[in-house]
Coordinates of N, CA and C in Angstrom, one line a residue:
M1 N 178.4 229.7 105.2 CA 179.6 228.7 104.8 C 180.4 228.3 105.8
V2 N 180.8 229.3 107.0 CA 181.7 229.1 108.0 C 180.5 228.1 109.2
I3 N 179.1 228.6 109.4 CA 178.2 228.0 110.0 C 178.3 226.5 109.7
E4 N 177.9 226.0 108.5 CA 178.1 225.1 107.7 C 179.0 224.0 108.3
K5 N 180.1 224.6 108.4 CA 181.4 223.7 109.0 C 181.9 223.9 110.0
E6 N 181.2 224.4 110.9 CA 181.2 224.4 112.0 C 180.1 223.6 112.5
K7 N 178.8 223.3 111.7 CA 178.4 222.4 111.8 C 178.7 220.8 111.8
V8 N 179.1 220.4 110.9 CA 179.7 219.3 110.4 C 181.3 219.2 111.6
E9 N 181.8 220.0 111.9 CA 183.1 219.7 112.9 C 182.2 219.2 113.8
E10 N 181.0 219.8 114.4 CA 180.7 219.7 115.8 C 179.9 218.2 115.6
K11 N 179.3 218.1 114.5 CA 178.7 216.4 114.5 C 179.7 215.3 114.5
T12 N 180.9 215.6 114.2 CA 182.0 214.8 113.7 C 182.7 214.7 115.0
T13 N 182.7 215.8 116.0 CA 183.3 215.6 117.0 C 182.2 214.5 118.0
R14 N 181.4 214.7 118.0 CA 180.1 214.4 118.5 C 179.9 212.5 118.3
L15 N 180.1 212.6 116.9 CA 180.2 210.7 116.5 C 181.4 210.0 116.5
R16 N 182.5 211.0 117.1 CA 183.8 210.7 116.9 C 183.9 210.1 118.9
R17 N 183.1 211.1 119.7 CA 183.0 210.8 121.0 C 182.1 209.5 121.0
E18 N 181.0 209.5 120.8 CA 179.9 208.5 120.9 C 180.8 207.0 120.4
L19 N 181.4 207.0 119.2 CA 181.9 205.6 118.7 C 183.3 205.3 120.0
Q20 N 184.1 206.6 120.5 CA 184.7 206.1 122.0 C 183.8 205.2 122.7
D21 N 182.8 205.8 123.1 CA 182.2 205.4 124.1 C 181.7 204.0 123.7
L22 N 180.9 203.7 122.5 CA 180.8 202.7 122.3 C 181.6 201.6 122.3
R23 N 183.0 202.0 122.2 CA 184.3 200.2 121.9 C 184.7 200.7 123.4
A24 N 184.7 201.1 124.4 CA 184.6 201.3 125.5 C 183.6 200.4 126.0
G25 N 182.5 200.7 125.7 CA 181.8 199.9 126.6 C 181.6 198.3 125.9
F26 N 181.8 197.7 124.7 CA 182.1 197.4 123.8 C 183.5 196.1 124.4
A27 N 184.4 196.7 124.9 CA 185.7 196.3 125.3 C 185.4 195.6 126.6
A28 N 184.7 196.8 127.4 CA 183.8 196.0 129.1 C 183.4 194.9 128.7
K29 N 182.3 194.6 128.2 CA 181.3 193.6 127.8 C 182.2 192.6 127.4
K30 N 183.0 192.8 126.6 CA 183.7 191.3 125.7 C 184.6 191.2 126.9
E31 N 185.1 191.7 128.0 CA 186.0 191.3 129.2 C 185.0 190.6 129.8
D32 N 183.9 190.9 130.4 CA 183.1 190.3 131.3 C 182.7 188.8 130.6
L33 N 182.5 189.1 129.2 CA 182.2 187.7 128.6 C 183.2 186.5 128.6
E34 N 184.7 187.2 128.4 CA 185.6 186.1 128.7 C 185.6 185.8 129.5
A35 N 185.6 186.5 130.7 CA 185.7 185.8 132.5 C 184.9 185.0 132.7
N36 N 183.4 185.4 132.3 CA 182.2 184.5 132.3 C 182.7 183.4 131.9
Y37 N 183.0 182.9 130.1 CA 183.3 182.0 129.7 C 184.3 180.9 130.6
Q38 N 185.5 181.9 130.6 CA 186.9 181.1 131.7 C 186.1 180.5 133.1
K39 N 185.0 181.1 133.6 CA 184.8 180.1 134.9 C 183.8 179.4 134.4
Q40 N 183.3 179.3 133.6 CA 182.6 177.9 132.9 C 182.9 177.0 132.3
V41 N 184.2 177.1 131.6 CA 185.2 175.5 130.9 C 186.2 175.7 132.6
D42 N 186.6 176.2 133.2 CA 186.9 175.8 134.7 C 185.8 175.1 135.4
D43 N 185.0 175.4 135.8 CA 183.7 174.7 136.2 C 183.9 172.9 135.4
M44 N 183.6 173.3 134.3 CA 183.5 171.8 133.3 C 184.5 171.2 133.7
F45 N 185.8 171.6 133.7 CA 187.0 170.7 133.6 C 187.1 170.2 135.3
F46 N 186.5 170.4 136.4 CA 186.6 170.5 137.6 C 185.1 169.3 137.8
Y47 N 184.4 169.9 136.9 CA 183.4 168.6 136.9 C 183.7 167.4 136.6
C48 N 184.5 167.5 135.2 CA 185.1 166.0 134.6 C 186.2 165.3 135.2
Y49 N 187.0 166.1 136.0 CA 187.9 165.5 137.1 C 187.3 164.9 138.2
R50 N 186.6 165.1 138.7 CA 185.5 164.5 139.9 C 184.6 163.2 139.6
C51 N 184.1 163.5 137.8 CA 183.6 162.1 137.5 C 184.9 161.3 137.5
C52 N 185.6 161.4 137.0 CA 186.9 160.9 136.9 C 187.3 160.2 137.9
I53 N 187.7 161.0 138.5 CA 188.2 160.4 140.2 C 186.7 159.3 140.3
K54 N 185.7 159.7 141.0 CA 184.7 158.7 141.3 C 184.7 157.2 140.7
K55 N 184.4 157.8 139.2 CA 184.4 156.9 138.4 C 185.6 155.1 138.4
H56 N 186.9 155.8 138.5 CA 187.9 155.0 138.6 C 188.2 155.0 140.1
D57 N 187.5 155.3 141.4 CA 187.4 155.3 142.8 C 189.0 155.4 142.8
I58 N 189.6 156.6 142.4 CA 191.0 157.0 142.5 C 190.9 157.5 144.0
A59 N 190.1 158.2 144.4 CA 190.3 159.1 146.0 C 190.4 158.1 147.2
N60 N 190.6 156.9 146.7 CA 190.4 156.1 148.0 C 191.5 154.9 147.6
N61 N 191.9 155.1 146.3 CA 193.3 154.3 146.3 C 194.7 154.7 145.9
T62 N 194.7 156.0 146.4 CA 195.5 157.0 146.6 C 196.9 157.0 147.9
L63 N 197.7 157.0 147.4 CA 198.5 157.5 148.9 C 199.0 158.7 148.8
N64 N 199.4 159.5 150.2 CA 199.5 161.0 150.0 C 201.2 160.6 150.2
F65 N 201.5 161.7 149.4 CA 203.3 161.3 149.3 C 204.0 162.8 150.0
L66 N 204.5 162.9 150.5 CA 204.9 164.1 151.2 C 206.8 164.5 150.7
S67 N 206.1 165.8 149.5 CA 207.3 165.9 149.2 C 207.9 167.4 149.4
D68 N 209.3 167.7 149.4 CA 209.6 168.8 149.4 C 209.7 169.5 148.2
D69 N 210.2 169.1 147.0 CA 209.7 169.7 145.7 C 208.2 169.6 145.0
E70 N 208.2 170.9 145.3 CA 206.9 171.3 144.3 C 206.6 170.7 143.0
D71 N 208.0 171.0 142.3 CA 207.9 170.5 140.8 C 207.9 169.1 140.5
D72 N 207.7 168.5 141.4 CA 208.1 167.1 141.5 C 206.8 166.4 140.4
E73 N 207.2 166.1 139.0 CA 206.8 165.6 138.0 C 205.6 163.9 138.1
F74 N 205.8 163.4 138.9 CA 205.4 162.2 139.8 C 203.9 162.8 139.9
L75 N 203.7 163.7 140.9 CA 202.8 164.3 141.7 C 201.5 164.6 140.6
G76 N 201.9 164.9 139.6 CA 201.5 165.8 138.7 C 201.2 165.2 137.0
G77 N 201.4 163.8 137.4 CA 201.0 163.0 136.0 C 199.6 162.5 136.7
P78 N 199.2 161.3 135.9 CA 197.8 160.4 135.9 C 198.3 159.7 136.5
V79 N 197.4 159.2 138.1 CA 197.9 158.4 139.2 C 196.9 157.2 138.8
Q80 N 196.6 157.0 137.8 CA 195.9 155.5 137.6 C 195.2 155.3 135.9
G81 N 195.8 154.6 135.7 CA 195.2 153.7 134.3 C 195.9 155.2 133.6
D82 N 195.5 155.2 132.2 CA 195.7 156.7 131.2 C 195.1 158.1 132.3
G83 N 195.0 157.8 132.8 CA 194.0 159.2 133.4 C 193.3 160.0 132.4
V84 N 192.6 159.1 131.6 CA 191.8 159.9 130.8 C 190.6 159.3 131.1
C85 N 189.5 160.2 131.5 CA 188.2 160.0 131.8 C 187.1 159.7 130.6
A86 N 186.7 158.9 130.8 CA 185.4 158.6 129.2 C 184.9 159.9 129.1
R87 N 184.6 161.0 130.1 CA 183.8 161.8 129.7 C 184.2 163.2 129.4
R88 N 185.7 162.8 128.9 CA 186.3 163.9 128.9 C 185.8 164.3 127.2
Q89 N 185.4 163.5 126.4 CA 185.4 163.6 125.4 C 184.0 164.2 125.2
I90 N 183.2 164.2 125.9 CA 181.6 165.2 126.1 C 182.2 166.5 126.4
C91 N 182.6 166.4 127.5 CA 183.5 167.7 128.3 C 184.0 168.6 127.1
S92 N 185.0 167.9 126.3 CA 185.4 168.8 125.5 C 184.6 169.2 124.4
R93 N 184.2 168.3 124.2 CA 182.9 168.8 123.0 C 182.2 170.2 123.5
R94 N 181.9 170.3 124.7 CA 180.8 171.1 125.3 C 182.0 172.4 125.2
L95 N 183.2 172.3 125.8 CA 184.0 173.3 125.6 C 184.2 174.0 124.5
S96 N 184.3 173.2 123.4 CA 185.5 173.8 122.0 C 184.4 174.4 121.2
F97 N 183.2 175.3 121.9 CA 182.6 176.5 120.9 C 183.3 177.7 121.5
H98 N 184.1 178.0 120.6 CA 184.8 179.5 120.3 C 183.8 180.7 119.7

């Protein structure tokens, strides 16, 4: 009876250790996938941004403003028109798969 109890405890300990290792591996894999996903989202955002800039020919029509205030809302807003790219709908559809 004592031998069986020791075997069960040993098996339980081994299974707990295995479960802990699997959870740690899963957490690491999840973190890598989240980082990769965020990189893809950022790449797609910048792709759409470049398309919008090119489509509206914004790069050639903007003035360079010098400002001491980095929090100036004017510099962070849309430069021309409403600032919405026609491809944004396509890009947002591509990025909305969770």
